[in-house]
Amino acid sequence: MHTVNVGIIGLGTVGGGVARLILSHHDDYVKSYGIDLSIKRGCALNASAAAACGITGDAFTNDWHEVVSDPDIDVVVELIGGEHPATEIYEAAFAAHKHVVTANKALLGRHVERLAGLARAAGVQLRCEAAAAGGIPVVNAIEHSLMGNRFLTVAGILNGTTNYILSRMTTEGLGYEEVLADAQRLGYAEADPSADVDGFDAASKTAILASMSFHTRVTTDDVYQQGIRNITAEDIAVSKDLGYTIKLLGIARNTSEGVEARVHPTMIPSTHQLAAVSGAMNAVYVVGDAVGETMFYGAGAGSFPTASAVVGDIFALAEPLSRGEQPLAEVEPFGHVLPIRRIDELTNSFYVRLRVNDEVGTLAPTVAAFSDAGISISQINQLETETDGACSVVFITHEASEAAMTKAEKALADLDGVREVASVIRIEDISKWTKGVFAN
Ligand code: HSE
């Protein structure tokens, strides 16, 4: 049995969890798997942060170069996040023929193709189970257990912060700002919540999952991104009455016309499994042509859940390394490059809520604005009149193009009786998600 030496760069929430998990389970790993994992070096900004997770003495360094240049280290675990110096760490690790394990979604969402190519050229692996949906082992499922399938759809609740906010707005009828402030107080949301609430974090994860599932280049910049700041308690309540739940979904589909990749608030039937995923939990719904519908549920963040995914990746490398064998090199990043379908090429049904003056003649021009844009309406609902003489009118459209909806939205906003176009939310046709599954 060879000892497998690991160097961890970044000993914060996730890195600290990885160190604590490996140190606390070390003897069990030896007993159960015959694998001796040793944390040879741990890199943090200061010694006390490292000591808090069990990294002391010579094992501690505050210079990442000492980790990647250590000839005994087999696996470099990068858990500092961000693009720099993470990029330089990968480059140096690959140049030294070391494998890299990471949870860095922002970096991989943009540069997975180049970095996986560097790993391949160096004959090593770049593993990132923890980068998409934290503790949920969906990357391994896509890359291994389900690899006999052609993947059709990957749709998920990929951000715990926004799911926590939307869940509380739904169950307690509270407004966005109020729940956000509470989430920040309780540590569910960052002081600057923009990466979460504006959809960037979910877009990175959508890009990673789409690239892996469809074997094509999808970067974070290819993913349409709209966050949850404009969702109101009123929209959530009306949606509920209509049989829908609003979730921030990352949706990637592999269609005959190209790949769709988008993150936006989405109305899905309240009976769908994703609608039942509440609080800060994540879930990834994966449809393969052979397996049909599958759903993976679990914690998308947090010290130990994310560490669980990182340590799983370390073991995938440690199994051959402990026998004195080299793991296989990273596979070719993408088999082909499929066209990306931009959001304005797509069609959807829409939920549109207008705040209008509740008076004679207001409604007719609003209906005309939809028909002038070529949009067919399937339902109209007028809500209670407010004390200031305004009321909300909710329209549900039949399927319409994004371009037509943009045109209608502009025309509606210009009408005299319309105080504001308060909300436009996409209603997902989930029957499209399973198109292409083999019949049994
Ligand atoms: N901030 C993320 C979330 C976790 O709220 O799910 C890390 O990607």
PDB file of C-alpha atoms in Angstrom, residues 216-219 222-223 257-261 338-342 345:
ATOM      1  CA  THR A 216     -19.777  20.291 -26.129  1.00  0.00           C
ATOM      2  CA  ARG A 217     -18.487  23.708 -25.215  1.00  0.00           C
ATOM      3  CA  VAL A 218     -20.960  25.629 -23.055  1.00  0.00           C
ATOM      4  CA  THR A 219     -19.389  28.411 -21.030  1.00  0.00           C
ATOM      5  CA  ASP A 222     -23.356  31.107 -23.146  1.00  0.00           C
ATOM      6  CA  VAL A 223     -25.917  30.673 -20.379  1.00  0.00           C
ATOM      7  CA  GLU A 257     -31.475  22.719 -33.335  1.00  0.00           C
ATOM      8  CA  GLY A 258     -28.667  23.096 -30.786  1.00  0.00           C
ATOM      9  CA  VAL A 259     -28.076  23.433 -27.063  1.00  0.00           C
ATOM     10  CA  GLU A 260     -30.235  25.641 -24.824  1.00  0.00           C
ATOM     11  CA  ALA A 261     -28.672  26.790 -21.573  1.00  0.00           C
ATOM     12  CA  LEU A 338     -22.790  22.084 -30.988  1.00  0.00           C
ATOM     13  CA  PRO A 339     -24.499  25.403 -31.769  1.00  0.00           C
ATOM     14  CA  ILE A 340     -25.852  27.288 -28.769  1.00  0.00           C
ATOM     15  CA  ARG A 341     -29.455  28.462 -29.069  1.00  0.00           C
ATOM     16  CA  ARG A 342     -29.691  31.995 -27.703  1.00  0.00           C
ATOM     17  CA  GLU A 345     -34.461  31.897 -30.483  1.00  0.00           C
TER      18      GLU A 345
END
